[in-house]
Amino acid sequence: MDAPLIDLVEEKKMILKEYGGLLRSLKKNASPQEKKMVRTAFELAMESHKDMRRKSGEPYVLHPIAVARIASEEMGLDATSVICALLHDTVEDTEVTLEEVERIFNKEISKIVDGLTKISGVFDLNSSIQAENFRKLLLTLNDDIRVILIKLADRLHNMRTLDSLKREKQLKIASETSFLYAPLAHRMGLYAMKTELEDLSLKYTEPDLYRDIAQKLQEKKKERAKFIADFIKPLKEELEKRGFNFDIYGRPKSIYSIYNKIKHKGVPFEEIYDLFAIRIILKSASVDKEKSDCWGVYSAITDIYHPNPDRLRDWLSNPKTNGYEALHTTVMSTTGKWVEIQIRTERMHEIAEKGFAAHWKYKEGSSDNAMDEWLEKIHGVLSNTDTSALDVVNDFKHELFSEEIFVFTPKGDLKRLRKGATALDFAFEIHSGVGKKCIGAKVNTKLVPLSHVMKNGDQVEILTSNKQVPNEDWLNFVVTAKARSVIKQSLKEDKKKISIEGKIRWSAN
Ligand code: MN
């Protein structure tokens, strides 16, 4: 049989079409100068990848173009990111050098491309090497957040095109994705991307279950649509009557989240009631009206359906670290089923879909948002090279996915901690020195042990003593990455000291 003929003219057309799509998405927020640089980057990528093909057989350059489109269209990133996305595999896989990139473009771009080059090649079966690569990846968070955002776009495109790889490689990439990249996307506030990454990895790691759930969802689609329409109708009328400008719709939950319920809570598919959530997107007249508008909608909803007081989530007053703002409530429908409703404004919705990173300054310098605080904190943990990379990644992974609670200092300063954090975690959160000397705490003026688990809204005072030193037992109840890493480090230092003292005694005898 003949080898399949490659129609070069047709391919060229396809590449230009994809590139045209990229240019259109850039239109509004790129200067003529930047557009010129995008063109140059496209040409450089075309030229340097010209003899390369992906496993699927298509021209390689389609991959960097697709990654650039994800960065621009789905994440709302800037022109610099688009240029770097186009170049992201050049230095790694072709003759192009970093010096060239810097000469043709600029220092900023070559630095990002360098970051992207350093963290490639994560596909190693040895888990400690993999962990070390993860750590490198995470460390780039602090250099330029765009490195990690482009890496996420790269991963998303690889996941979307995983079909053409061998089964073993599919499994490897898919499990890596659910282990690290999906949690990272979550932490960056990229909810749409997180969901897609999770669903795609499930598709390869648990193909039968995935297909089964997808099929059942499809079968019940009509029934669900009818339920949602009936549920929404009175809400819509009431909100219109009160003069709100809004969009309301039902949104199916992801296959992955349904899978989780089946797998971890043992609920059969037929008994999962919350296969969807209702979403209300509000047009607010101005930013300072947003909060009261959302509560106004809440008020209208609860005049019609009875809310579950335990399921009210107010991320308006205290946005999540990743920037997520919304009001969530769960109400009782007329059919006896609980239904979750998410209320947000258009601005909040944009942040939830595209990620907070797109909205916040790339440059270092003064800024006081929770995301920056968080980045600083994890950078401290990650740069502690004394701990094994595998340990760091494990501790860190919990940090990525955990829910947050808010706790106050005696002076009323608000601190964010992960759910399940203890008084000792809080002490380390204030300062490593305070944590090491901590002997107890007062929570809401009551004396509690170090292992006391804190709740939202607690006010905590830490008691210290100069005689206190960290001990092994502490690792049994601290949950934050920071506390774990500081304790492990001081235990290590202690051991070193003991062994040095031992040696001295030995030689003195
Ligand atoms: Mn790539």
PDB file of N, CA and C in Angstrom, residues 107-174:
ATOM      1  N   LYS A 107      13.750  40.471  26.431  1.00  0.00           N
ATOM      2  CA  LYS A 107      14.181  39.728  27.619  1.00  0.00           C
ATOM      3  C   LYS A 107      12.993  39.039  28.304  1.00  0.00           C
ATOM      4  N   GLU A 108      11.915  39.798  28.431  1.00  0.00           N
ATOM      5  CA  GLU A 108      10.720  39.274  29.110  1.00  0.00           C
ATOM      6  C   GLU A 108      10.259  37.964  28.453  1.00  0.00           C
ATOM      7  N   ILE A 109      10.163  37.995  27.130  1.00  0.00           N
ATOM      8  CA  ILE A 109       9.696  36.823  26.395  1.00  0.00           C
ATOM      9  C   ILE A 109      10.683  35.661  26.511  1.00  0.00           C
ATOM     10  N   SER A 110      11.972  35.962  26.417  1.00  0.00           N
ATOM     11  CA  SER A 110      12.940  34.859  26.496  1.00  0.00           C
ATOM     12  C   SER A 110      12.932  34.251  27.895  1.00  0.00           C
ATOM     13  N   LYS A 111      12.657  35.049  28.904  1.00  0.00           N
ATOM     14  CA  LYS A 111      12.601  34.511  30.266  1.00  0.00           C
ATOM     15  C   LYS A 111      11.432  33.536  30.431  1.00  0.00           C
ATOM     16  N   ILE A 112      10.293  33.908  29.870  1.00  0.00           N
ATOM     17  CA  ILE A 112       9.130  33.018  29.971  1.00  0.00           C
ATOM     18  C   ILE A 112       9.377  31.723  29.184  1.00  0.00           C
ATOM     19  N   VAL A 113       9.920  31.874  27.966  1.00  0.00           N
ATOM     20  CA  VAL A 113      10.209  30.682  27.156  1.00  0.00           C
ATOM     21  C   VAL A 113      11.222  29.789  27.881  1.00  0.00           C
ATOM     22  N   ASP A 114      12.178  30.414  28.536  1.00  0.00           N
ATOM     23  CA  ASP A 114      13.159  29.659  29.320  1.00  0.00           C
ATOM     24  C   ASP A 114      12.449  28.860  30.411  1.00  0.00           C
ATOM     25  N   GLY A 115      11.537  29.511  31.117  1.00  0.00           N
ATOM     26  CA  GLY A 115      10.765  28.835  32.165  1.00  0.00           C
ATOM     27  C   GLY A 115      10.001  27.649  31.606  1.00  0.00           C
ATOM     28  N   LEU A 116       9.415  27.835  30.429  1.00  0.00           N
ATOM     29  CA  LEU A 116       8.640  26.764  29.797  1.00  0.00           C
ATOM     30  C   LEU A 116       9.542  25.616  29.363  1.00  0.00           C
ATOM     31  N   THR A 117      10.774  25.938  28.979  1.00  0.00           N
ATOM     32  CA  THR A 117      11.714  24.911  28.536  1.00  0.00           C
ATOM     33  C   THR A 117      12.184  24.090  29.725  1.00  0.00           C
ATOM     34  N   LYS A 118      12.461  24.774  30.834  1.00  0.00           N
ATOM     35  CA  LYS A 118      12.985  24.095  32.019  1.00  0.00           C
ATOM     36  C   LYS A 118      12.021  23.062  32.582  1.00  0.00           C
ATOM     37  N   ILE A 119      10.742  23.339  32.465  1.00  0.00           N
ATOM     38  CA  ILE A 119       9.807  22.420  33.107  1.00  0.00           C
ATOM     39  C   ILE A 119       9.214  21.405  32.144  1.00  0.00           C
ATOM     40  N   SER A 120       9.806  21.279  30.979  1.00  0.00           N
ATOM     41  CA  SER A 120       9.265  20.268  30.071  1.00  0.00           C
ATOM     42  C   SER A 120       9.921  18.923  30.368  1.00  0.00           C
ATOM     43  N   GLY A 121       9.479  17.919  29.700  1.00  0.00           N
ATOM     44  CA  GLY A 121      10.066  16.598  29.902  1.00  0.00           C
ATOM     45  C   GLY A 121       9.708  16.005  31.242  1.00  0.00           C
ATOM     46  N   VAL A 122       8.484  16.240  31.670  1.00  0.00           N
ATOM     47  CA  VAL A 122       8.053  15.717  32.963  1.00  0.00           C
ATOM     48  C   VAL A 122       7.692  14.232  32.876  1.00  0.00           C
ATOM     49  N   PHE A 123       7.599  13.726  31.658  1.00  0.00           N
ATOM     50  CA  PHE A 123       7.142  12.339  31.511  1.00  0.00           C
ATOM     51  C   PHE A 123       8.210  11.333  31.862  1.00  0.00           C
ATOM     52  N   ASP A 124       8.425  11.134  33.122  1.00  0.00           N
ATOM     53  CA  ASP A 124       9.371  10.148  33.542  1.00  0.00           C
ATOM     54  C   ASP A 124       8.669   9.216  34.499  1.00  0.00           C
ATOM     55  N   LEU A 125       8.933   7.926  34.376  1.00  0.00           N
ATOM     56  CA  LEU A 125       8.197   6.976  35.208  1.00  0.00           C
ATOM     57  C   LEU A 125       8.699   6.947  36.646  1.00  0.00           C
ATOM     58  N   ASN A 126       9.910   7.437  36.848  1.00  0.00           N
ATOM     59  CA  ASN A 126      10.461   7.459  38.196  1.00  0.00           C
ATOM     60  C   ASN A 126       9.784   8.554  39.008  1.00  0.00           C
ATOM     61  N   SER A 127       9.105   8.153  40.098  1.00  0.00           N
ATOM     62  CA  SER A 127       8.243   9.125  40.755  1.00  0.00           C
ATOM     63  C   SER A 127       9.019  10.224  41.462  1.00  0.00           C
ATOM     64  N   SER A 128      10.256   9.949  41.903  1.00  0.00           N
ATOM     65  CA  SER A 128      10.959  11.033  42.591  1.00  0.00           C
ATOM     66  C   SER A 128      11.483  12.064  41.594  1.00  0.00           C
ATOM     67  N   ILE A 129      11.856  11.590  40.386  1.00  0.00           N
ATOM     68  CA  ILE A 129      12.248  12.546  39.357  1.00  0.00           C
ATOM     69  C   ILE A 129      11.040  13.375  38.960  1.00  0.00           C
ATOM     70  N   GLN A 130       9.907  12.685  38.856  1.00  0.00           N
ATOM     71  CA  GLN A 130       8.674  13.375  38.508  1.00  0.00           C
ATOM     72  C   GLN A 130       8.333  14.429  39.556  1.00  0.00           C
ATOM     73  N   ALA A 131       8.499  14.054  40.817  1.00  0.00           N
ATOM     74  CA  ALA A 131       8.207  14.992  41.890  1.00  0.00           C
ATOM     75  C   ALA A 131       9.133  16.199  41.821  1.00  0.00           C
ATOM     76  N   GLU A 132      10.389  15.936  41.518  1.00  0.00           N
ATOM     77  CA  GLU A 132      11.333  17.048  41.409  1.00  0.00           C
ATOM     78  C   GLU A 132      10.919  17.979  40.260  1.00  0.00           C
ATOM     79  N   ASN A 133      10.436  17.386  39.175  1.00  0.00           N
ATOM     80  CA  ASN A 133       9.957  18.207  38.060  1.00  0.00           C
ATOM     81  C   ASN A 133       8.737  19.029  38.451  1.00  0.00           C
ATOM     82  N   PHE A 134       7.860  18.394  39.226  1.00  0.00           N
ATOM     83  CA  PHE A 134       6.686  19.112  39.705  1.00  0.00           C
ATOM     84  C   PHE A 134       7.120  20.297  40.545  1.00  0.00           C
ATOM     85  N   ARG A 135       8.120  20.033  41.375  1.00  0.00           N
ATOM     86  CA  ARG A 135       8.566  21.132  42.229  1.00  0.00           C
ATOM     87  C   ARG A 135       9.103  22.287  41.379  1.00  0.00           C
ATOM     88  N   LYS A 136       9.881  21.938  40.363  1.00  0.00           N
ATOM     89  CA  LYS A 136      10.390  22.977  39.462  1.00  0.00           C
ATOM     90  C   LYS A 136       9.230  23.752  38.855  1.00  0.00           C
ATOM     91  N   LEU A 137       8.246  22.990  38.418  1.00  0.00           N
ATOM     92  CA  LEU A 137       7.074  23.612  37.806  1.00  0.00           C
ATOM     93  C   LEU A 137       6.416  24.588  38.785  1.00  0.00           C
ATOM     94  N   LEU A 138       6.269  24.136  40.016  1.00  0.00           N
ATOM     95  CA  LEU A 138       5.600  24.962  41.010  1.00  0.00           C
ATOM     96  C   LEU A 138       6.442  26.182  41.384  1.00  0.00           C
ATOM     97  N   LEU A 139       7.758  25.992  41.367  1.00  0.00           N
ATOM     98  CA  LEU A 139       8.626  27.114  41.714  1.00  0.00           C
ATOM     99  C   LEU A 139       8.529  28.258  40.715  1.00  0.00           C
ATOM    100  N   THR A 140       8.218  27.927  39.464  1.00  0.00           N
ATOM    101  CA  THR A 140       8.113  28.977  38.456  1.00  0.00           C
ATOM    102  C   THR A 140       6.911  29.873  38.727  1.00  0.00           C
ATOM    103  N   LEU A 141       6.025  29.422  39.598  1.00  0.00           N
ATOM    104  CA  LEU A 141       4.867  30.230  39.966  1.00  0.00           C
ATOM    105  C   LEU A 141       5.268  31.634  40.369  1.00  0.00           C
ATOM    106  N   ASN A 142       6.359  31.715  41.080  1.00  0.00           N
ATOM    107  CA  ASN A 142       6.729  33.018  41.601  1.00  0.00           C
ATOM    108  C   ASN A 142       7.500  33.876  40.603  1.00  0.00           C
ATOM    109  N   ASP A 143       8.163  33.232  39.646  1.00  0.00           N
ATOM    110  CA  ASP A 143       8.939  34.004  38.678  1.00  0.00           C
ATOM    111  C   ASP A 143       8.003  34.820  37.802  1.00  0.00           C
ATOM    112  N   ASP A 144       7.228  34.124  37.030  1.00  0.00           N
ATOM    113  CA  ASP A 144       6.259  34.798  36.176  1.00  0.00           C
ATOM    114  C   ASP A 144       5.089  33.838  36.042  1.00  0.00           C
ATOM    115  N   ILE A 145       3.979  34.244  36.569  1.00  0.00           N
ATOM    116  CA  ILE A 145       2.811  33.373  36.617  1.00  0.00           C
ATOM    117  C   ILE A 145       2.417  32.890  35.216  1.00  0.00           C
ATOM    118  N   ARG A 146       2.817  33.634  34.186  1.00  0.00           N
ATOM    119  CA  ARG A 146       2.435  33.252  32.834  1.00  0.00           C
ATOM    120  C   ARG A 146       3.068  31.935  32.406  1.00  0.00           C
ATOM    121  N   VAL A 147       4.225  31.593  32.996  1.00  0.00           N
ATOM    122  CA  VAL A 147       4.857  30.316  32.678  1.00  0.00           C
ATOM    123  C   VAL A 147       3.877  29.177  32.988  1.00  0.00           C
ATOM    124  N   ILE A 148       3.315  29.233  34.177  1.00  0.00           N
ATOM    125  CA  ILE A 148       2.436  28.140  34.579  1.00  0.00           C
ATOM    126  C   ILE A 148       1.107  28.181  33.818  1.00  0.00           C
ATOM    127  N   LEU A 149       0.646  29.382  33.508  1.00  0.00           N
ATOM    128  CA  LEU A 149      -0.616  29.496  32.775  1.00  0.00           C
ATOM    129  C   LEU A 149      -0.472  28.931  31.357  1.00  0.00           C
ATOM    130  N   ILE A 150       0.659  29.216  30.712  1.00  0.00           N
ATOM    131  CA  ILE A 150       0.889  28.692  29.365  1.00  0.00           C
ATOM    132  C   ILE A 150       1.091  27.177  29.430  1.00  0.00           C
ATOM    133  N   LYS A 151       1.774  26.732  30.495  1.00  0.00           N
ATOM    134  CA  LYS A 151       1.961  25.292  30.689  1.00  0.00           C
ATOM    135  C   LYS A 151       0.599  24.592  30.823  1.00  0.00           C
ATOM    136  N   LEU A 152      -0.326  25.248  31.503  1.00  0.00           N
ATOM    137  CA  LEU A 152      -1.669  24.687  31.644  1.00  0.00           C
ATOM    138  C   LEU A 152      -2.380  24.626  30.289  1.00  0.00           C
ATOM    139  N   ALA A 153      -2.225  25.679  29.493  1.00  0.00           N
ATOM    140  CA  ALA A 153      -2.828  25.682  28.156  1.00  0.00           C
ATOM    141  C   ALA A 153      -2.236  24.556  27.316  1.00  0.00           C
ATOM    142  N   ASP A 154      -0.926  24.366  27.430  1.00  0.00           N
ATOM    143  CA  ASP A 154      -0.205  23.316  26.720  1.00  0.00           C
ATOM    144  C   ASP A 154      -0.774  21.941  27.123  1.00  0.00           C
ATOM    145  N   ARG A 155      -0.936  21.760  28.430  1.00  0.00           N
ATOM    146  CA  ARG A 155      -1.456  20.499  28.933  1.00  0.00           C
ATOM    147  C   ARG A 155      -2.886  20.248  28.454  1.00  0.00           C
ATOM    148  N   LEU A 156      -3.691  21.314  28.461  1.00  0.00           N
ATOM    149  CA  LEU A 156      -5.075  21.150  28.022  1.00  0.00           C
ATOM    150  C   LEU A 156      -5.122  20.685  26.565  1.00  0.00           C
ATOM    151  N   HIS A 157      -4.293  21.295  25.712  1.00  0.00           N
ATOM    152  CA  HIS A 157      -4.304  20.872  24.316  1.00  0.00           C
ATOM    153  C   HIS A 157      -3.796  19.449  24.163  1.00  0.00           C
ATOM    154  N   ASN A 158      -2.774  19.094  24.933  1.00  0.00           N
ATOM    155  CA  ASN A 158      -2.292  17.703  24.872  1.00  0.00           C
ATOM    156  C   ASN A 158      -3.370  16.718  25.310  1.00  0.00           C
ATOM    157  N   MET A 159      -4.137  17.098  26.321  1.00  0.00           N
ATOM    158  CA  MET A 159      -5.211  16.226  26.790  1.00  0.00           C
ATOM    159  C   MET A 159      -6.320  16.117  25.746  1.00  0.00           C
ATOM    160  N   ARG A 160      -6.605  17.227  25.059  1.00  0.00           N
ATOM    161  CA  ARG A 160      -7.650  17.197  24.036  1.00  0.00           C
ATOM    162  C   ARG A 160      -7.261  16.331  22.846  1.00  0.00           C
ATOM    163  N   THR A 161      -5.949  16.138  22.684  1.00  0.00           N
ATOM    164  CA  THR A 161      -5.485  15.386  21.516  1.00  0.00           C
ATOM    165  C   THR A 161      -4.764  14.102  21.933  1.00  0.00           C
ATOM    166  N   LEU A 162      -5.165  13.544  23.054  1.00  0.00           N
ATOM    167  CA  LEU A 162      -4.472  12.390  23.618  1.00  0.00           C
ATOM    168  C   LEU A 162      -4.754  11.092  22.859  1.00  0.00           C
ATOM    169  N   ASP A 163      -5.805  11.101  22.065  1.00  0.00           N
ATOM    170  CA  ASP A 163      -6.242   9.885  21.384  1.00  0.00           C
ATOM    171  C   ASP A 163      -5.161   9.195  20.569  1.00  0.00           C
ATOM    172  N   SER A 164      -4.283   9.999  19.965  1.00  0.00           N
ATOM    173  CA  SER A 164      -3.333   9.394  19.030  1.00  0.00           C
ATOM    174  C   SER A 164      -2.110   8.791  19.727  1.00  0.00           C
ATOM    175  N   LEU A 165      -2.010   8.935  21.041  1.00  0.00           N
ATOM    176  CA  LEU A 165      -0.858   8.347  21.726  1.00  0.00           C
ATOM    177  C   LEU A 165      -1.119   6.892  22.126  1.00  0.00           C
ATOM    178  N   LYS A 166      -0.028   6.212  22.477  1.00  0.00           N
ATOM    179  CA  LYS A 166      -0.149   4.824  22.932  1.00  0.00           C
ATOM    180  C   LYS A 166      -0.807   4.784  24.303  1.00  0.00           C
ATOM    181  N   ARG A 167      -1.484   3.691  24.576  1.00  0.00           N
ATOM    182  CA  ARG A 167      -2.230   3.531  25.826  1.00  0.00           C
ATOM    183  C   ARG A 167      -1.390   3.857  27.070  1.00  0.00           C
ATOM    184  N   GLU A 168      -0.165   3.386  27.094  1.00  0.00           N
ATOM    185  CA  GLU A 168       0.679   3.580  28.274  1.00  0.00           C
ATOM    186  C   GLU A 168       0.943   5.070  28.511  1.00  0.00           C
ATOM    187  N   LYS A 169       1.226   5.754  27.427  1.00  0.00           N
ATOM    188  CA  LYS A 169       1.503   7.181  27.533  1.00  0.00           C
ATOM    189  C   LYS A 169       0.245   7.969  27.907  1.00  0.00           C
ATOM    190  N   GLN A 170      -0.871   7.535  27.364  1.00  0.00           N
ATOM    191  CA  GLN A 170      -2.148   8.168  27.709  1.00  0.00           C
ATOM    192  C   GLN A 170      -2.369   8.110  29.213  1.00  0.00           C
ATOM    193  N   LEU A 171      -2.154   6.923  29.779  1.00  0.00           N
ATOM    194  CA  LEU A 171      -2.363   6.722  31.213  1.00  0.00           C
ATOM    195  C   LEU A 171      -1.445   7.612  32.029  1.00  0.00           C
ATOM    196  N   LYS A 172      -0.211   7.676  31.594  1.00  0.00           N
ATOM    197  CA  LYS A 172       0.804   8.459  32.293  1.00  0.00           C
ATOM    198  C   LYS A 172       0.401   9.942  32.317  1.00  0.00           C
ATOM    199  N   ILE A 173       0.088  10.458  31.145  1.00  0.00           N
ATOM    200  CA  ILE A 173      -0.235  11.879  31.039  1.00  0.00           C
ATOM    201  C   ILE A 173      -1.556  12.189  31.747  1.00  0.00           C
ATOM    202  N   ALA A 174      -2.513  11.266  31.616  1.00  0.00           N
ATOM    203  CA  ALA A 174      -3.809  11.499  32.240  1.00  0.00           C
ATOM    204  C   ALA A 174      -3.703  11.517  33.764  1.00  0.00           C
TER     205      ALA A 174
END
